[in-house]
CSV table of C-alpha atoms and ligand atoms in Angstrom, one decimal:
chain,number,residue,atom,x,y,z
L,1,UNK,CA,-8.6,30.7,-10.3
L,2,UNK,CA,-9.9,28.2,-7.5
L,3,UNK,CA,-8.3,29.0,-4.4
L,4,UNK,CA,-7.8,26.8,-1.3
L,5,UNK,CA,-5.8,27.6,1.5
L,6,UNK,CA,-5.3,24.8,4.6
L,7,UNK,CA,-4.8,26.9,7.6
L,8,UNK,CA,-2.6,26.3,11.1
L,9,UNK,CA,-1.8,22.5,10.4
L,10,UNK,CA,1.8,21.9,11.3
L,11,UNK,CA,3.3,20.5,7.6
L,12,UNK,CA,5.5,17.3,7.1
L,13,UNK,CA,6.8,17.4,3.4
L,14,UNK,CA,9.7,14.7,3.1
L,15,UNK,CA,10.5,15.8,0.2
L,16,UNK,CA,12.5,19.3,1.0
L,17,UNK,CA,12.5,17.6,5.4
L,18,UNK,CA,10.0,20.2,6.8
L,19,UNK,CA,8.2,19.8,10.2
L,20,UNK,CA,7.1,23.2,10.9
L,21,UNK,CA,3.4,25.1,11.7
L,22,UNK,CA,1.9,26.2,8.1
L,23,UNK,CA,-0.6,27.6,5.6
L,24,UNK,CA,-0.6,25.4,2.5
L,25,UNK,CA,-1.7,27.6,-0.4
L,26,UNK,CA,-3.5,26.1,-3.6
L,27,UNK,CA,-4.2,27.1,-6.5
L,28,UNK,CA,-5.5,25.3,-9.6
L,29,UNK,CA,-5.2,22.3,-8.1
L,30,UNK,CA,-1.3,22.2,-7.9
L,31,UNK,CA,0.6,23.6,-4.9
L,32,UNK,CA,1.5,27.1,-4.8
L,33,UNK,CA,2.8,28.1,-1.8
L,34,UNK,CA,3.8,26.8,2.3
L,35,UNK,CA,4.1,29.0,4.4
L,36,UNK,CA,3.9,30.3,7.9
L,37,UNK,CA,1.3,32.4,7.2
L,38,UNK,CA,-0.8,33.3,3.9
L,39,UNK,CA,-3.1,35.7,3.1
L,40,UNK,CA,-5.9,34.6,0.7
L,41,UNK,CA,-9.2,35.8,1.7
L,42,UNK,CA,-10.6,34.9,-1.4
L,43,UNK,CA,-9.8,31.3,-1.0
L,44,UNK,CA,-11.8,28.6,0.0
L,45,UNK,CA,-10.7,28.1,3.8
L,46,UNK,CA,-9.7,24.3,5.0
L,47,UNK,CA,-9.5,24.4,8.7
L,48,UNK,CA,-5.9,22.7,10.0
L,49,UNK,CA,-5.9,23.5,13.6
L,50,UNK,CA,-4.3,20.1,15.8
L,51,UNK,CA,-3.9,18.5,12.9
L,52,UNK,CA,-0.8,17.1,10.3
L,53,UNK,CA,-0.8,18.4,6.3
L,54,UNK,CA,1.3,15.4,4.8
L,55,UNK,CA,1.2,15.0,1.2
L,56,UNK,CA,-1.2,12.0,0.5
L,57,UNK,CA,-0.8,9.2,1.2
L,58,UNK,CA,-0.2,6.4,-1.5
L,59,UNK,CA,-0.3,2.6,-1.4
L,60,UNK,CA,1.9,0.7,-4.0
L,61,UNK,CA,-0.3,-2.6,-2.9
L,62,UNK,CA,-4.0,-2.6,-3.4
L,63,UNK,CA,-6.6,-5.0,-4.4
L,64,UNK,CA,-9.2,-3.6,-5.8
L,65,UNK,CA,-10.8,-6.5,-7.4
L,66,UNK,CA,-12.5,-5.5,-10.3
L,67,UNK,CA,-13.3,-5.9,-13.0
L,68,UNK,CA,-14.9,-9.5,-11.8
L,69,UNK,CA,-14.9,-9.8,-8.8
L,70,UNK,CA,-17.0,-7.0,-7.4
L,71,UNK,CA,-18.3,-8.4,-4.4
L,72,UNK,CA,-15.6,-8.2,-2.4
L,73,UNK,CA,-14.6,-4.3,-3.8
L,74,UNK,CA,-15.5,-1.9,-6.2
L,75,UNK,CA,-13.0,0.9,-7.6
L,76,UNK,CA,-15.5,3.1,-6.4
L,77,UNK,CA,-15.9,1.4,-2.8
L,78,UNK,CA,-11.8,0.5,-2.8
L,79,UNK,CA,-11.3,4.2,-4.1
L,80,UNK,CA,-13.6,5.8,-0.9
L,81,UNK,CA,-12.3,3.5,1.4
L,82,UNK,CA,-9.1,4.5,0.6
L,83,UNK,CA,-9.7,8.7,0.5
L,84,UNK,CA,-11.5,7.6,3.4
L,85,UNK,CA,-8.3,6.8,5.3
L,86,UNK,CA,-5.9,9.4,3.2
L,87,UNK,CA,-4.7,8.1,0.5
L,88,UNK,CA,-4.9,9.5,-3.0
L,89,UNK,CA,-3.3,7.3,-5.0
L,90,UNK,CA,-3.8,3.5,-5.0
L,91,UNK,CA,-1.8,1.4,-7.2
L,92,UNK,CA,-3.5,-1.7,-7.6
L,93,UNK,CA,-3.0,-5.5,-8.3
L,94,UNK,CA,-3.0,-7.8,-11.9
L,95,UNK,CA,-5.5,-10.4,-9.5
L,96,UNK,CA,-9.1,-9.6,-11.2
L,97,UNK,CA,-10.7,-11.5,-13.3
L,98,UNK,CA,-9.8,-10.5,-16.1
L,99,UNK,CA,-6.3,-10.8,-14.9
L,100,UNK,CA,-4.4,-7.2,-15.8
L,101,UNK,CA,-2.1,-8.7,-17.8
L,102,UNK,CA,-3.8,-6.8,-22.0
L,103,UNK,CA,-4.2,-3.1,-22.5
L,104,UNK,CA,-8.2,-3.9,-22.8
L,105,UNK,CA,-8.1,-4.2,-19.1
L,106,UNK,CA,-5.7,-1.3,-17.9
L,107,UNK,CA,-7.6,1.1,-19.8
L,108,UNK,CA,-11.0,-0.6,-18.4
L,109,UNK,CA,-9.6,-0.3,-15.0
L,110,UNK,CA,-8.2,3.6,-15.6
L,111,UNK,CA,-11.8,4.3,-17.7
L,112,UNK,CA,-13.6,3.2,-14.5
L,113,UNK,CA,-11.4,5.2,-11.5
L,114,UNK,CA,-11.6,8.1,-13.9
L,115,UNK,CA,-15.8,7.8,-13.4
L,116,UNK,CA,-16.2,6.2,-9.7
L,117,UNK,CA,-13.0,7.2,-7.7
L,118,UNK,CA,-12.2,10.1,-5.5
L,119,UNK,CA,-8.3,8.9,-5.4
L,120,UNK,CA,-5.9,8.4,-8.0
L,121,UNK,CA,-5.4,4.5,-9.6
L,122,UNK,CA,-2.5,3.7,-10.9
L,123,UNK,CA,-3.1,0.1,-12.4
L,124,UNK,CA,0.5,-2.1,-12.0
L,125,UNK,CA,-0.2,-5.0,-14.6
L,126,UNK,CA,0.5,-8.6,-14.4
L,127,UNK,CA,3.9,-9.6,-15.5
L,128,UNK,CA,2.9,-13.1,-17.3
L,129,UNK,CA,-0.2,-13.8,-19.0
L,130,UNK,CA,-2.9,-15.3,-16.4
L,131,UNK,CA,-0.4,-14.8,-13.8
L,132,UNK,CA,0.7,-18.0,-14.9
L,133,UNK,CA,5.0,-17.9,-15.1
L,134,UNK,CA,5.1,-19.1,-18.9
L,135,UNK,CA,5.0,-15.7,-21.0
L,136,UNK,CA,5.3,-12.9,-20.4
L,137,UNK,CA,2.8,-9.8,-21.0
L,138,UNK,CA,3.3,-6.6,-23.3
L,139,UNK,CA,4.8,-4.7,-21.0
L,140,UNK,CA,5.4,-1.9,-23.6
L,141,UNK,CA,1.9,-1.9,-24.6
L,142,UNK,CA,0.3,-2.0,-20.8
L,143,UNK,CA,3.2,0.8,-20.0
L,144,UNK,CA,1.7,3.0,-22.9
L,145,UNK,CA,-1.5,2.6,-21.3
L,146,UNK,CA,-1.8,3.5,-17.8
L,147,UNK,CA,0.6,0.3,-15.8
L,148,UNK,CA,2.6,2.4,-13.3
L,149,UNK,CA,4.8,-1.5,-12.4
L,150,UNK,CA,4.3,-5.1,-12.8
L,151,UNK,CA,3.8,-7.8,-10.6
L,152,UNK,CA,2.2,-11.3,-10.1
L,153,UNK,CA,0.8,-10.0,-6.8
L,154,UNK,CA,-1.4,-13.0,-5.1
L,155,UNK,CA,1.7,-15.7,-7.8
L,156,UNK,CA,5.1,-16.3,-7.0
L,157,UNK,CA,6.6,-16.6,-10.3
L,158,UNK,CA,8.3,-19.9,-9.8
L,159,UNK,CA,10.8,-20.1,-13.0
L,160,UNK,CA,14.0,-18.4,-12.3
L,161,UNK,CA,14.3,-18.2,-16.2
L,162,UNK,CA,11.3,-16.6,-16.4
L,163,UNK,CA,11.7,-14.2,-13.5
L,164,UNK,CA,15.0,-12.5,-15.1
L,165,UNK,CA,13.5,-12.2,-19.1
L,166,UNK,CA,11.2,-10.5,-17.1
L,167,UNK,CA,13.2,-8.5,-14.6
L,168,UNK,CA,15.1,-8.3,-18.3
L,169,UNK,CA,11.8,-6.1,-20.0
L,170,UNK,CA,10.6,-4.7,-17.2
L,171,UNK,CA,14.3,-2.8,-17.5
L,172,UNK,CA,13.7,-2.1,-21.1
L,173,UNK,CA,10.7,-0.2,-20.7
L,174,UNK,CA,11.9,1.6,-17.1
L,175,UNK,CA,9.2,-0.1,-14.8
L,176,UNK,CA,9.8,-1.8,-11.8
L,177,UNK,CA,8.6,-5.4,-11.0
L,178,UNK,CA,7.1,-5.7,-7.2
L,179,UNK,CA,7.0,-9.6,-6.5
L,180,UNK,CA,5.3,-11.6,-3.7
L,181,UNK,CA,8.3,-13.5,-2.4
L,182,UNK,CA,7.6,-16.6,-1.4
L,183,UNK,CA,9.1,-20.2,-2.6
L,184,UNK,CA,5.6,-22.1,-3.4
L,185,UNK,CA,7.9,-25.4,-3.1
L,186,UNK,CA,8.1,-24.7,1.0
L,187,UNK,CA,5.1,-22.6,1.1
L,188,UNK,CA,3.1,-25.9,0.2
L,189,UNK,CA,0.1,-26.0,1.9
L,190,UNK,CA,1.0,-23.2,5.0
L,191,UNK,CA,-1.5,-21.2,6.5
L,192,UNK,CA,0.4,-20.0,9.4
L,193,UNK,CA,4.0,-19.0,10.3
L,194,UNK,CA,5.8,-22.0,10.9
L,195,UNK,CA,7.0,-21.7,14.4
L,196,UNK,CA,5.7,-22.6,18.4
L,197,UNK,CA,2.0,-21.0,17.1
L,198,UNK,CA,1.5,-23.2,13.8
L,199,UNK,CA,2.7,-26.1,15.7
L,200,UNK,CA,0.0,-25.2,19.1
L,201,UNK,CA,-2.4,-24.4,16.3
L,202,UNK,CA,-2.0,-27.8,14.7
L,203,UNK,CA,-2.3,-25.7,11.5
L,204,UNK,CA,0.3,-26.4,8.5
L,205,UNK,CA,3.3,-24.0,8.8
L,206,UNK,CA,4.7,-21.4,6.2
L,207,UNK,CA,8.9,-21.6,7.0
L,208,UNK,CA,10.0,-17.8,6.7
L,209,UNK,CA,13.0,-19.2,4.6
L,210,UNK,CA,10.4,-19.2,1.4
L,211,UNK,CA,10.7,-15.4,2.2
L,212,UNK,CA,13.9,-15.5,1.8
L,213,UNK,CA,15.4,-17.9,-0.5
L,214,UNK,CA,12.5,-16.1,-2.6
L,215,UNK,CA,13.9,-12.9,-1.8
L,216,UNK,CA,17.8,-14.4,-1.8
L,217,UNK,CA,17.2,-15.0,-5.6
L,218,UNK,CA,15.2,-12.5,-6.9
L,219,UNK,CA,18.4,-10.0,-5.7
L,220,UNK,CA,20.9,-12.7,-7.8
L,221,UNK,CA,18.6,-12.2,-10.7
L,222,UNK,CA,18.1,-8.3,-10.0
L,223,UNK,CA,21.8,-7.8,-9.9
L,224,UNK,CA,22.7,-9.9,-13.8
L,225,UNK,CA,19.8,-7.5,-15.6
L,226,UNK,CA,20.1,-4.3,-13.9
L,227,UNK,CA,16.4,-4.3,-13.6
L,228,UNK,CA,13.9,-2.8,-11.1
L,229,UNK,CA,12.9,-5.5,-8.2
L,230,UNK,CA,10.9,-4.2,-5.9
L,231,UNK,CA,10.3,-7.0,-3.1
L,232,UNK,CA,6.1,-6.9,-1.5
L,233,UNK,CA,4.5,-6.9,1.7
L,234,UNK,CA,8.5,-8.5,3.4
L,235,UNK,CA,7.4,-10.0,6.4
L,236,UNK,CA,11.0,-11.6,7.9
L,237,UNK,CA,14.0,-10.5,8.9
L,238,UNK,CA,15.8,-12.4,7.0
L,239,UNK,CA,14.5,-10.5,3.5
L,240,UNK,CA,15.0,-7.1,5.7
L,241,UNK,CA,18.7,-7.9,5.4
L,242,UNK,CA,19.0,-9.5,2.1
L,243,UNK,CA,17.7,-6.3,0.6
L,244,UNK,CA,19.8,-4.1,3.1
L,245,UNK,CA,22.9,-5.9,1.9
L,246,UNK,CA,22.0,-5.9,-2.1
L,247,UNK,CA,21.2,-2.4,-1.7
L,248,UNK,CA,24.7,-2.1,0.1
L,249,UNK,CA,25.9,-3.5,-3.2
L,250,UNK,CA,24.3,-0.7,-5.4
L,251,UNK,CA,21.8,-3.6,-6.7
L,252,UNK,CA,18.8,-1.2,-8.2
L,253,UNK,CA,16.0,-3.4,-4.9
L,254,UNK,CA,13.2,-1.5,-3.4
L,255,UNK,CA,10.6,-2.9,-0.3
L,256,UNK,CA,7.5,-2.7,1.5
L,257,UNK,CA,6.2,-3.7,4.5
L,258,UNK,CA,2.2,-3.9,5.7
L,259,UNK,CA,1.4,-1.8,8.7
L,260,UNK,CA,0.1,-6.0,9.7
L,261,UNK,CA,3.7,-6.9,9.2
L,262,UNK,CA,4.7,-4.1,11.1
L,263,UNK,CA,2.4,-4.6,14.3
L,264,UNK,CA,0.6,-7.8,14.2
L,265,UNK,CA,2.6,-11.2,15.3
L,266,UNK,CA,0.7,-14.7,14.9
L,267,UNK,CA,0.1,-14.7,17.9
L,268,UNK,CA,-3.1,-13.3,16.7
L,269,UNK,CA,-4.1,-16.6,15.2
L,270,UNK,CA,-4.2,-18.3,18.4
L,271,UNK,CA,-8.3,-17.9,18.1
L,272,UNK,CA,-8.3,-18.6,14.3
L,273,UNK,CA,-9.3,-16.5,13.1
L,274,UNK,CA,-9.8,-16.6,9.6
L,275,UNK,CA,-9.2,-12.1,10.1
L,276,UNK,CA,-6.0,-12.4,10.1
L,277,UNK,CA,-4.9,-15.0,8.2
L,278,UNK,CA,-3.1,-13.1,5.0
L,279,UNK,CA,0.0,-14.2,2.7
L,280,UNK,CA,2.9,-13.8,3.7
L,281,UNK,CA,1.9,-14.4,7.3
L,282,UNK,CA,2.0,-12.5,10.3
L,283,UNK,CA,5.4,-13.9,11.7
L,284,UNK,CA,7.4,-13.6,14.9
L,285,UNK,CA,8.6,-10.8,17.7
L,286,UNK,CA,11.9,-11.2,15.9
L,287,UNK,CA,10.6,-11.0,12.0
L,288,UNK,CA,8.3,-7.6,13.3
L,289,UNK,CA,11.3,-6.3,15.2
L,290,UNK,CA,13.5,-6.1,12.2
L,291,UNK,CA,10.6,-5.3,9.5
L,292,UNK,CA,10.7,-1.9,11.8
L,293,UNK,CA,14.6,-1.7,11.8
L,294,UNK,CA,14.3,-2.2,8.4
L,295,UNK,CA,12.2,0.4,7.9
L,296,UNK,CA,13.9,3.0,10.0
L,297,UNK,CA,17.2,2.5,8.9
L,298,UNK,CA,15.5,3.1,5.0
L,299,UNK,CA,16.0,-0.5,3.4
L,300,UNK,CA,12.7,-1.0,3.1
L,301,UNK,CA,11.0,2.3,1.4
L,302,UNK,CA,7.4,2.3,1.8
L,303,UNK,CA,4.2,1.7,4.2
L,304,UNK,CA,2.0,-1.2,1.8
L,305,UNK,CA,-1.2,-2.0,2.6
L,306,UNK,CA,-2.1,-5.0,0.4
L,307,UNK,CA,-5.4,-3.8,1.3
L,308,UNK,CA,-7.2,-7.9,0.4
L,309,UNK,CA,-11.0,-7.3,0.3
L,310,UNK,CA,-12.8,-11.2,0.4
L,311,UNK,CA,-16.7,-11.5,1.3
L,312,UNK,CA,-18.0,-12.4,5.1
L,313,UNK,CA,-19.2,-16.0,3.4
L,314,UNK,CA,-15.5,-16.9,2.0
L,315,UNK,CA,-13.8,-15.6,5.6
L,316,UNK,CA,-16.5,-17.6,7.7
L,317,UNK,CA,-14.8,-20.9,6.8
L,318,UNK,CA,-11.9,-23.6,9.0
L,319,UNK,CA,-9.1,-21.9,8.8
L,320,UNK,CA,-7.6,-23.6,6.2
L,321,UNK,CA,-9.9,-22.4,3.8
L,322,UNK,CA,-10.3,-19.4,3.9
L,323,UNK,CA,-8.7,-17.2,1.4
L,324,UNK,CA,-6.1,-14.7,2.7
L,325,UNK,CA,-6.0,-11.6,2.4
L,326,UNK,CA,-6.7,-8.2,5.2
L,327,UNK,CA,-7.9,-5.1,3.9
L,328,UNK,CA,-6.1,-1.7,4.8
L,329,UNK,CA,-6.9,1.2,3.5
L,330,UNK,CA,-9.2,2.5,5.9
L,331,UNK,CA,-6.7,1.2,9.4
L,332,UNK,CA,-3.2,2.1,8.0
L,333,UNK,CA,-2.0,5.3,9.2
L,334,UNK,CA,-3.8,4.5,12.8
L,335,UNK,CA,-1.7,1.6,12.9
L,336,UNK,CA,1.1,2.9,11.7
L,337,UNK,CA,1.3,6.5,14.0
L,338,UNK,CA,1.7,3.5,17.0
L,339,UNK,CA,5.3,3.1,15.7
L,340,UNK,CA,6.0,7.7,16.7
L,341,UNK,CA,4.5,6.7,19.7
L,342,UNK,CA,6.1,4.1,20.7
L,343,UNK,CA,9.2,6.2,19.8
L,344,UNK,CA,9.8,3.8,16.7
L,345,UNK,CA,9.5,5.7,13.6
L,346,UNK,CA,10.1,9.6,13.8
L,347,UNK,CA,7.3,11.7,12.4
L,348,UNK,CA,9.3,12.1,8.9
L,349,UNK,CA,9.8,8.9,9.0
L,350,UNK,CA,6.5,7.9,9.2
L,351,UNK,CA,5.5,10.1,6.9
L,352,UNK,CA,7.9,9.2,4.4
L,353,UNK,CA,7.0,6.0,4.4
L,354,UNK,CA,4.4,6.8,3.1
L,355,UNK,CA,4.1,9.4,0.4
L,356,UNK,CA,7.7,10.7,-0.8
L,357,UNK,CA,9.2,7.3,-0.9
L,358,UNK,CA,6.5,5.3,-2.2
L,359,UNK,CA,6.6,7.9,-4.9
L,360,UNK,CA,9.9,7.0,-5.6
L,361,UNK,CA,9.6,3.9,-6.0
L,362,UNK,CA,7.2,4.1,-8.8
L,363,UNK,CA,8.2,7.2,-10.3
L,364,UNK,CA,5.2,9.2,-9.4
L,365,UNK,CA,4.9,13.1,-9.6
L,366,UNK,CA,3.1,13.3,-6.5
L,367,UNK,CA,3.8,12.3,-2.7
L,368,UNK,CA,5.4,16.2,-1.7
L,369,UNK,CA,4.2,19.5,-1.3
L,370,UNK,CA,7.0,21.4,-3.3
L,371,UNK,CA,5.2,24.3,-5.2
L,372,UNK,CA,3.7,22.8,-8.2
L,373,UNK,CA,3.1,19.7,-7.5
L,374,UNK,CA,-0.4,18.2,-7.6
L,375,UNK,CA,-2.2,18.9,-4.8
L,376,UNK,CA,-2.7,15.9,-3.2
L,377,UNK,CA,-3.1,16.8,0.4
L,378,UNK,CA,-3.7,14.3,3.3
L,379,UNK,CA,-5.0,15.6,6.6
L,380,UNK,CA,-5.1,14.1,10.1
L,381,UNK,CA,-5.9,14.5,13.6
L,382,UNK,CA,-3.0,12.1,15.0
L,383,UNK,CA,-4.4,12.3,18.8
L,384,UNK,CA,-8.5,11.9,17.6
L,385,UNK,CA,-9.5,8.3,19.0
L,386,UNK,CA,-12.5,6.0,17.2
L,387,UNK,CA,-13.6,2.5,17.1
L,388,UNK,CA,-12.5,1.0,14.0
L,389,UNK,CA,-16.4,-0.7,13.1
L,390,UNK,CA,-16.3,-2.8,9.9
L,391,UNK,CA,-19.8,-2.2,9.4
L,392,UNK,CA,-19.4,1.6,9.1
L,393,UNK,CA,-15.9,2.0,6.3
L,394,UNK,CA,-16.9,2.5,2.6
L,395,UNK,CA,-14.8,-1.1,1.6
L,396,UNK,CA,-17.7,-3.6,0.5
L,397,UNK,CA,-16.0,-6.3,2.6
L,398,UNK,CA,-15.3,-7.2,6.4
L,399,UNK,CA,-12.4,-9.1,7.0
L,400,UNK,CA,-9.7,-6.9,9.1
L,401,UNK,CA,-7.9,-7.8,12.4
L,402,UNK,CA,-8.7,-4.5,13.3
L,403,UNK,CA,-12.0,-4.9,13.6
L,404,UNK,CA,-14.1,-2.5,16.7
L,405,UNK,CA,-10.4,-2.0,18.0
L,406,UNK,CA,-9.8,1.7,19.2
L,407,UNK,CA,-7.6,3.4,16.8
L,408,UNK,CA,-5.8,6.5,17.6
L,409,UNK,CA,-5.4,9.3,14.8
L,410,UNK,CA,-7.5,10.5,12.3
L,411,UNK,CA,-7.8,11.4,8.4
L,412,UNK,CA,-9.4,14.8,9.1
L,413,UNK,CA,-10.4,15.6,5.4
L,414,UNK,CA,-8.1,14.3,1.9
L,415,UNK,CA,-8.0,16.4,-1.4
L,416,UNK,CA,-7.3,15.3,-4.6
L,417,UNK,CA,-5.5,17.9,-6.9
L,418,UNK,CA,-7.4,21.0,-4.6
L,419,UNK,CA,-10.3,19.1,-4.2
L,420,UNK,CA,-11.6,18.0,-0.6
L,421,UNK,CA,-12.6,13.8,-1.6
L,422,UNK,CA,-13.0,13.4,1.7
L,423,UNK,CA,-14.5,14.8,4.9
L,424,UNK,CA,-15.0,12.7,8.4
L,425,UNK,CA,-17.8,14.7,8.7
L,426,UNK,CA,-19.6,14.6,5.3
L,427,UNK,CA,-17.7,11.4,3.8
L,428,UNK,CA,-17.3,11.1,0.8
L,429,UNK,CA,-17.3,14.0,-1.5
L,430,UNK,CA,-16.9,13.0,-5.1
L,431,UNK,CA,-17.8,11.8,-7.8
F,501,DOR,O1,-3.2,-12.2,1.2
F,501,DOR,C1,-2.7,-11.5,0.4
F,501,DOR,N1,-4.3,-11.7,-0.8
F,501,DOR,N2,-1.2,-12.1,-0.5
F,501,DOR,C2,-1.3,-11.6,-0.9
F,501,DOR,O2,-0.8,-11.9,-2.5
F,501,DOR,C3,-2.3,-12.0,-2.3
F,501,DOR,C4,-3.8,-10.8,-1.6
F,501,DOR,C5,-5.3,-11.7,-2.4
F,501,DOR,O3,-5.4,-11.3,-3.3
F,501,DOR,O4,-6.2,-11.5,-1.5
């Protein structure tokens, strides 16, 4: 029997509200025991002293670009970036080429993941064929093939009747619809948040109302269909308020927010750096504040990276021409740990938003360290300082606003099903 003992760390497991020094025993890839002191001399030892030991992180929203755009990222590089960032499950979006709108593509992704990725890859299938918003995908067949949710992310389903039907069908198959909530008729050619910064830069603005109007519509559609609406990358206080109110009324709405929307404002774009361009855009301080409050009070469930790799040559163009998106998997933890250092989130709240709560949103059995759960574990030193250098990262792309910045907090070891898949000194170890 393969046994691993993680010794001497601060174990934080939101599933049972545990936060204490403890040992974690793993047997045959599953959590066997968590206790103050476990004697297991025959087990492989993993030293966690000075570290936090938490469930492996679950990313509900990443773009791994395979199939079709492997020059930006692929399942091996994206999975490795995830492992280095403490992520043990990555849900990958459907805007690949071909689009993941057919069971054959879902199966291809899962097959590649089995052979190439050190961490679990969970495909999110498209809600409509080719992400065109016109014809629904075969949701039951996609779930059968392994899809965990549906999303046309990157595009909004603008036809409200189509969105209604998508929510209705997703209810039948028992899976959420994760939405990219931007009213495209309001976004027009907007590339930065509409406000003083867009005026100063002379760039077309994308108004907060584009998000709130779309979330408002979708909340109403979730109400009349009873479907599970999951709002992707929330960026505005207006959307947080709508989700809060909808939840209070018993509508099945969940939400996620990215590390960048929690910590950066549109002031970052003042230098026209295309590595600060994403959709939705960075917003003003009041919106950032509302997102933090929404996460702290439970309105928002998850921190999701929206890891969106783009090649250097694609980003080295005029701001208006560059594709939107930033890397996220390797920097998410240190970036959001700042919220704990600033006293905005408790360690338990932060870890819940990276593990237990996203697991609940997509109905996964991971995200917990309770007996019998898959032994997906992140071990990190919350104080360790390091400088993020995209050229030394695992992603194939370089488009990060944090490149060259000092980070506080570093993943030391990541385990998937009880196997060490990343160690900070040895790198990615599997497959
Ligand atoms: O910034 C973004 N990039 N937002 C999206 O919704 C899509 C993503 C991408 O695929 O690059």
